[in-house]
Short mmCIF file of C-alpha atoms in Angstrom, two decimals:
data_model
loop_
_atom_site.label_atom_id
_atom_site.label_comp_id
_atom_site.label_asym_id
_atom_site.label_seq_id
_atom_site.Cartn_x
_atom_site.Cartn_y
_atom_site.Cartn_z
CA UNK A 1 8.59 5.44 -18.30
CA UNK A 2 7.08 2.18 -19.54
CA UNK A 3 10.75 0.63 -20.43
CA UNK A 4 11.89 1.22 -16.91
CA UNK A 5 8.58 -0.55 -15.60
CA UNK A 6 9.06 -3.17 -17.79
CA UNK A 7 12.47 -3.58 -16.58
CA UNK A 8 11.70 -3.46 -12.57
CA UNK A 9 9.08 -6.48 -13.85
CA UNK A 10 11.72 -8.73 -15.36
CA UNK A 11 14.03 -8.08 -12.48
CA UNK A 12 11.39 -8.97 -9.86
CA UNK A 13 10.27 -12.09 -12.17
CA UNK A 14 14.20 -13.27 -11.42
CA UNK A 15 14.19 -13.18 -7.99
CA UNK A 16 13.48 -16.71 -5.82
CA UNK A 17 10.00 -17.26 -4.63
CA UNK A 18 11.09 -17.16 -0.95
CA UNK A 19 13.24 -13.87 -1.32
CA UNK A 20 9.97 -12.31 -2.94
CA UNK A 21 8.02 -13.55 0.29
CA UNK A 22 10.71 -11.92 2.66
CA UNK A 23 10.43 -8.51 0.62
CA UNK A 24 6.85 -8.42 0.88
CA UNK A 25 6.62 -9.28 4.67
CA UNK A 26 8.54 -6.05 4.62
CA UNK A 27 6.84 -3.97 2.08
CA UNK A 28 3.27 -4.94 2.86
CA UNK A 29 3.08 -2.73 6.36
CA UNK A 30 4.61 0.39 4.30
CA UNK A 31 2.15 0.24 1.38
CA UNK A 32 -0.77 0.22 3.79
CA UNK A 33 0.89 3.08 5.40
CA UNK A 34 1.23 4.97 2.60
CA UNK A 35 -2.11 4.45 1.59
CA UNK A 36 -3.48 5.50 4.94
CA UNK A 37 -0.94 8.76 5.00
CA UNK A 38 -2.11 9.29 1.30
CA UNK A 39 -5.61 9.39 2.62
CA UNK A 40 -5.05 11.73 5.33
CA UNK A 41 -3.44 14.19 3.43
CA UNK A 42 -6.11 14.05 0.71
CA UNK A 43 -8.52 14.44 3.24
CA UNK A 44 -7.07 17.28 5.56
CA UNK A 45 -8.71 20.03 3.55
CA UNK A 46 -12.17 18.46 3.43
CA UNK A 47 -12.80 17.29 6.95
CA UNK A 48 -15.42 18.77 9.00
CA UNK A 49 -16.44 18.65 12.57
CA UNK A 50 -18.61 15.21 12.61
CA UNK A 51 -16.59 13.78 9.68
CA UNK A 52 -15.10 10.67 11.32
CA UNK A 53 -15.25 6.90 11.15
CA UNK A 54 -15.11 4.84 14.50
CA UNK A 55 -12.05 2.66 14.87
CA UNK A 56 -14.21 -0.54 13.75
CA UNK A 57 -14.90 0.93 10.76
CA UNK A 58 -11.66 2.25 9.83
CA UNK A 59 -10.17 -1.18 10.42
CA UNK A 60 -12.95 -2.56 8.19
CA UNK A 61 -11.96 -0.05 5.78
CA UNK A 62 -8.14 -0.88 5.83
CA UNK A 63 -9.12 -4.71 5.51
CA UNK A 64 -11.29 -4.46 2.78
CA UNK A 65 -8.83 -2.12 0.54
CA UNK A 66 -5.57 -4.39 0.90
#
């Protein structure tokens, strides 16, 4: 696994900067969605009535964890 990880890092290092910017523009929202989905799944079994965040609290949490 470590070898594959290093190969991926080496490939990314070879990409032009403008291409990396385009890729990140596409991937950033997907990463945020995957993070939120993971958090939702992790809490589905433990959530109880009254356990929630306001919209503002949720947005603040997401902005803090990017």
